[in-house]
Amino acid sequence: MFKDIQKKLLLQYPLLWNTKFVPMVAIGILMHIIFFGLGYIDGTIDFSNKNNIDIISFSIMIGILSVIIIVILWLVAYFKNNALKSFYSKSKNSLFFEWMQIFVICVLLISFYIPFSIGKQLHQRSYYSLEETAKRCKIISTADIFIDGSFSDTEIDSLASGLIDNQGNKIAQTDANYANEQDIEANTIDSAVALRYKDHIIFNNKKYDQFSLLNRNTFEFSVISREQDSLNKIQVNNWLQNNNEGEIKKLMADYMSLIREHNLATNLNATKWFEITYKAPDFNEFLYIQPYLKEFETENSYQYNDYETAVAVPYGENKYSKYFVQQDILKDKYDIVADAHTDAFIEIEMILSFLYGAFGLSILIFSFRVTSGKSWLIAVVVTGVINVIYGIFTAIAGSSTMYFYLILTTILGILFYFFLIFFNKKSLQLSRIALNLALWSFSTIIPIVYFLTMEANKPDYYRLDEYKYYESPFYEWLKDHVVEMVSLNFILSIIFLFILSKVIRNWRGIAEN
């Protein structure tokens, strides 16, 4: 079938036949389908197992090797016939269309990770709807208060906080809010702020110990906003303060149903859990529950906890009771599902990275096509020598921007040299290397100018203004619009290449000597 298609293309659309566009697009689409399937497999979640299926490294390695082999075979077939070398008649835009076909092929070949990522995320989303995920995450998040949630910092005790000198002597009282913002610097004495925190909290005008359940944090899931997370914590605290046992028991029962649904291990039931943790009215004599199986304890077992705060409780490192529940696995698995629902399928930065990768590869192939193998290799060597020399000059000068000034000047010089030869109709041989260098580097002009502009507007020093670093508004604007610059540069590069392709078509008509 492909043979018949190629024969028809040769007779009616020789450019598509020459680039092998149709079979290469078919191969690229097939690769995307295969890697979508691999990503879907990689997105499998076993809620009863600590380990996830992980084939991403294997898939990427196979993908890279496949792309290398396919590109080599494609280029061998593609470079067999060259209309430019045979001086076939070419339309004004044929060279640009040829590059566009090369670019599309390169995009399809190197972007196999995108369908892999989408397939993985779709599978992770498919387990539960967004609403159901948020509902379950709320149960797991608030239940962590009664398992192993971290403790919040209490308020700073301004009366007990002060300045400490080198010898550890308290030398002055200081405002706690100021101390919390920044360490105090002194010209005559090396000092630091010694902060003291209160050993209690106040909730609804009632005092509780700092290690009370009412000072415990909920676990944060991405499907629950910070504001809603705070409201959920306040809701549970109100249940505790108002002795609303029914709601607490319902929360624990809902949580235990999730544990049973996913076949996770525990030696608790809802009744026993309530009995050992619900110690009204102060809620500070509860038993600490292990959030993992002791035999599977690892160095990452505390990854969800404020460990330094946790070991500071009166029970120390032996704070845990004999009771356990596999909360670590439950949080890990639902965290994956939650992130799958809240993360974008494709980030603009990822799209731009693949587009620029395909653009660079297509330019390398296109430049080889319109010049010659000898001049292409010489240009590669010249590029390496220039970068080494400029790197040495930059290191000697001790200025990071000098390299970019030198590179920018060189690129502009190469472009000027190429167009000078073209308009003066001088020897074609002299401009082949210049054309290769120009094609490889013209798209970097705008990013280099943008970077140098940022460096020129970057303050030489920072001015301390209300304990915040000062930066010029223009510099901040440039920092915030890098993605827009990169996107615009990509579009302008294609427009410039469209113009340059017409120049190259006429350039091929210049005599060799």
Tab-separated table of N, CA and C in Angstrom, residues 1-10 13-30 74 101-102 104-105 108:
chain	number	residue	atom	x	y	z
A	1	MET	N	0.824	-1.202	0.000
A	1	MET	CA	0.000	0.000	0.000
A	1	MET	C	0.860	1.255	0.000
A	2	PHE	N	1.869	1.279	0.869
A	2	PHE	CA	2.761	2.440	0.940
A	2	PHE	C	3.520	2.622	-0.372
A	3	LYS	N	3.833	1.484	-1.010
A	3	LYS	CA	4.561	1.554	-2.286
A	3	LYS	C	3.719	2.245	-3.356
A	4	ASP	N	2.427	1.908	-3.401
A	4	ASP	CA	1.521	2.531	-4.364
A	4	ASP	C	1.337	4.014	-4.063
A	5	ILE	N	1.249	4.333	-2.776
A	5	ILE	CA	1.097	5.735	-2.390
A	5	ILE	C	2.322	6.527	-2.806
A	6	GLN	N	3.515	5.985	-2.538
A	6	GLN	CA	4.753	6.660	-2.896
A	6	GLN	C	4.867	6.866	-4.409
A	7	LYS	N	4.409	5.868	-5.171
A	7	LYS	CA	4.465	5.987	-6.638
A	7	LYS	C	3.555	7.109	-7.113
A	8	LYS	N	2.368	7.186	-6.505
A	8	LYS	CA	1.439	8.252	-6.872
A	8	LYS	C	1.985	9.616	-6.482
A	9	LEU	N	2.612	9.687	-5.317
A	9	LEU	CA	3.207	10.945	-4.871
A	9	LEU	C	4.345	11.362	-5.784
A	10	LEU	N	5.134	10.389	-6.259
A	10	LEU	CA	6.262	10.698	-7.149
A	10	LEU	C	5.786	11.378	-8.431
A	13	TYR	N	3.068	14.600	-6.600
A	13	TYR	CA	3.597	15.477	-5.535
A	13	TYR	C	5.029	15.058	-5.208
A	14	PRO	N	5.964	15.390	-6.078
A	14	PRO	CA	7.355	14.911	-5.908
A	14	PRO	C	8.001	15.361	-4.608
A	15	LEU	N	7.606	16.509	-4.089
A	15	LEU	CA	8.215	16.979	-2.836
A	15	LEU	C	7.822	16.073	-1.678
A	16	LEU	N	6.543	15.681	-1.608
A	16	LEU	CA	6.090	14.757	-0.557
A	16	LEU	C	6.754	13.398	-0.720
A	17	TRP	N	6.951	12.994	-1.977
A	17	TRP	CA	7.625	11.710	-2.212
A	17	TRP	C	9.072	11.759	-1.750
A	18	ASN	N	9.748	12.866	-2.052
A	18	ASN	CA	11.168	12.984	-1.737
A	18	ASN	C	11.416	12.980	-0.231
A	19	THR	N	10.577	13.665	0.529
A	19	THR	CA	10.767	13.747	1.984
A	19	THR	C	10.254	12.500	2.705
A	20	LYS	N	9.587	11.603	1.963
A	20	LYS	CA	8.963	10.409	2.568
A	20	LYS	C	7.983	10.827	3.665
A	21	PHE	N	7.253	11.905	3.369
A	21	PHE	CA	6.395	12.525	4.378
A	21	PHE	C	5.284	11.592	4.855
A	22	VAL	N	4.585	10.956	3.919
A	22	VAL	CA	3.436	10.120	4.293
A	22	VAL	C	3.847	8.939	5.170
A	23	PRO	N	4.828	8.108	4.768
A	23	PRO	CA	5.213	6.996	5.648
A	23	PRO	C	5.790	7.464	6.984
A	24	MET	N	6.517	8.596	6.992
A	24	MET	CA	7.109	9.078	8.247
A	24	MET	C	6.034	9.598	9.194
A	25	VAL	N	5.014	10.265	8.648
A	25	VAL	CA	3.902	10.711	9.489
A	25	VAL	C	3.163	9.507	10.065
A	26	ALA	N	2.982	8.486	9.247
A	26	ALA	CA	2.321	7.261	9.725
A	26	ALA	C	3.124	6.615	10.853
A	27	ILE	N	4.437	6.578	10.683
A	27	ILE	CA	5.300	6.017	11.744
A	27	ILE	C	5.210	6.864	13.005
A	28	GLY	N	5.219	8.192	12.837
A	28	GLY	CA	5.122	9.087	13.992
A	28	GLY	C	3.815	8.920	14.745
A	29	ILE	N	2.699	8.800	14.005
A	29	ILE	CA	1.392	8.601	14.653
A	29	ILE	C	1.348	7.255	15.368
A	30	LEU	N	1.922	6.223	14.730
A	30	LEU	CA	1.967	4.892	15.361
A	30	LEU	C	2.765	4.942	16.659
A	74	TRP	N	15.484	7.040	7.842
A	74	TRP	CA	14.763	8.055	7.062
A	74	TRP	C	15.733	8.943	6.278
A	101	GLN	N	7.796	20.141	6.114
A	101	GLN	CA	7.576	18.695	6.179
A	101	GLN	C	8.604	18.021	7.086
A	102	ILE	N	9.854	18.463	6.989
A	102	ILE	CA	10.898	17.937	7.878
A	102	ILE	C	10.559	18.250	9.330
A	104	VAL	N	7.557	18.840	10.715
A	104	VAL	CA	6.416	18.038	11.185
A	104	VAL	C	6.869	16.626	11.530
A	105	ILE	N	7.699	16.039	10.679
A	105	ILE	CA	8.216	14.696	10.954
A	105	ILE	C	9.009	14.678	12.256
A	108	LEU	N	6.706	14.878	15.350
A	108	LEU	CA	6.045	13.601	15.632
A	108	LEU	C	7.000	12.585	16.234
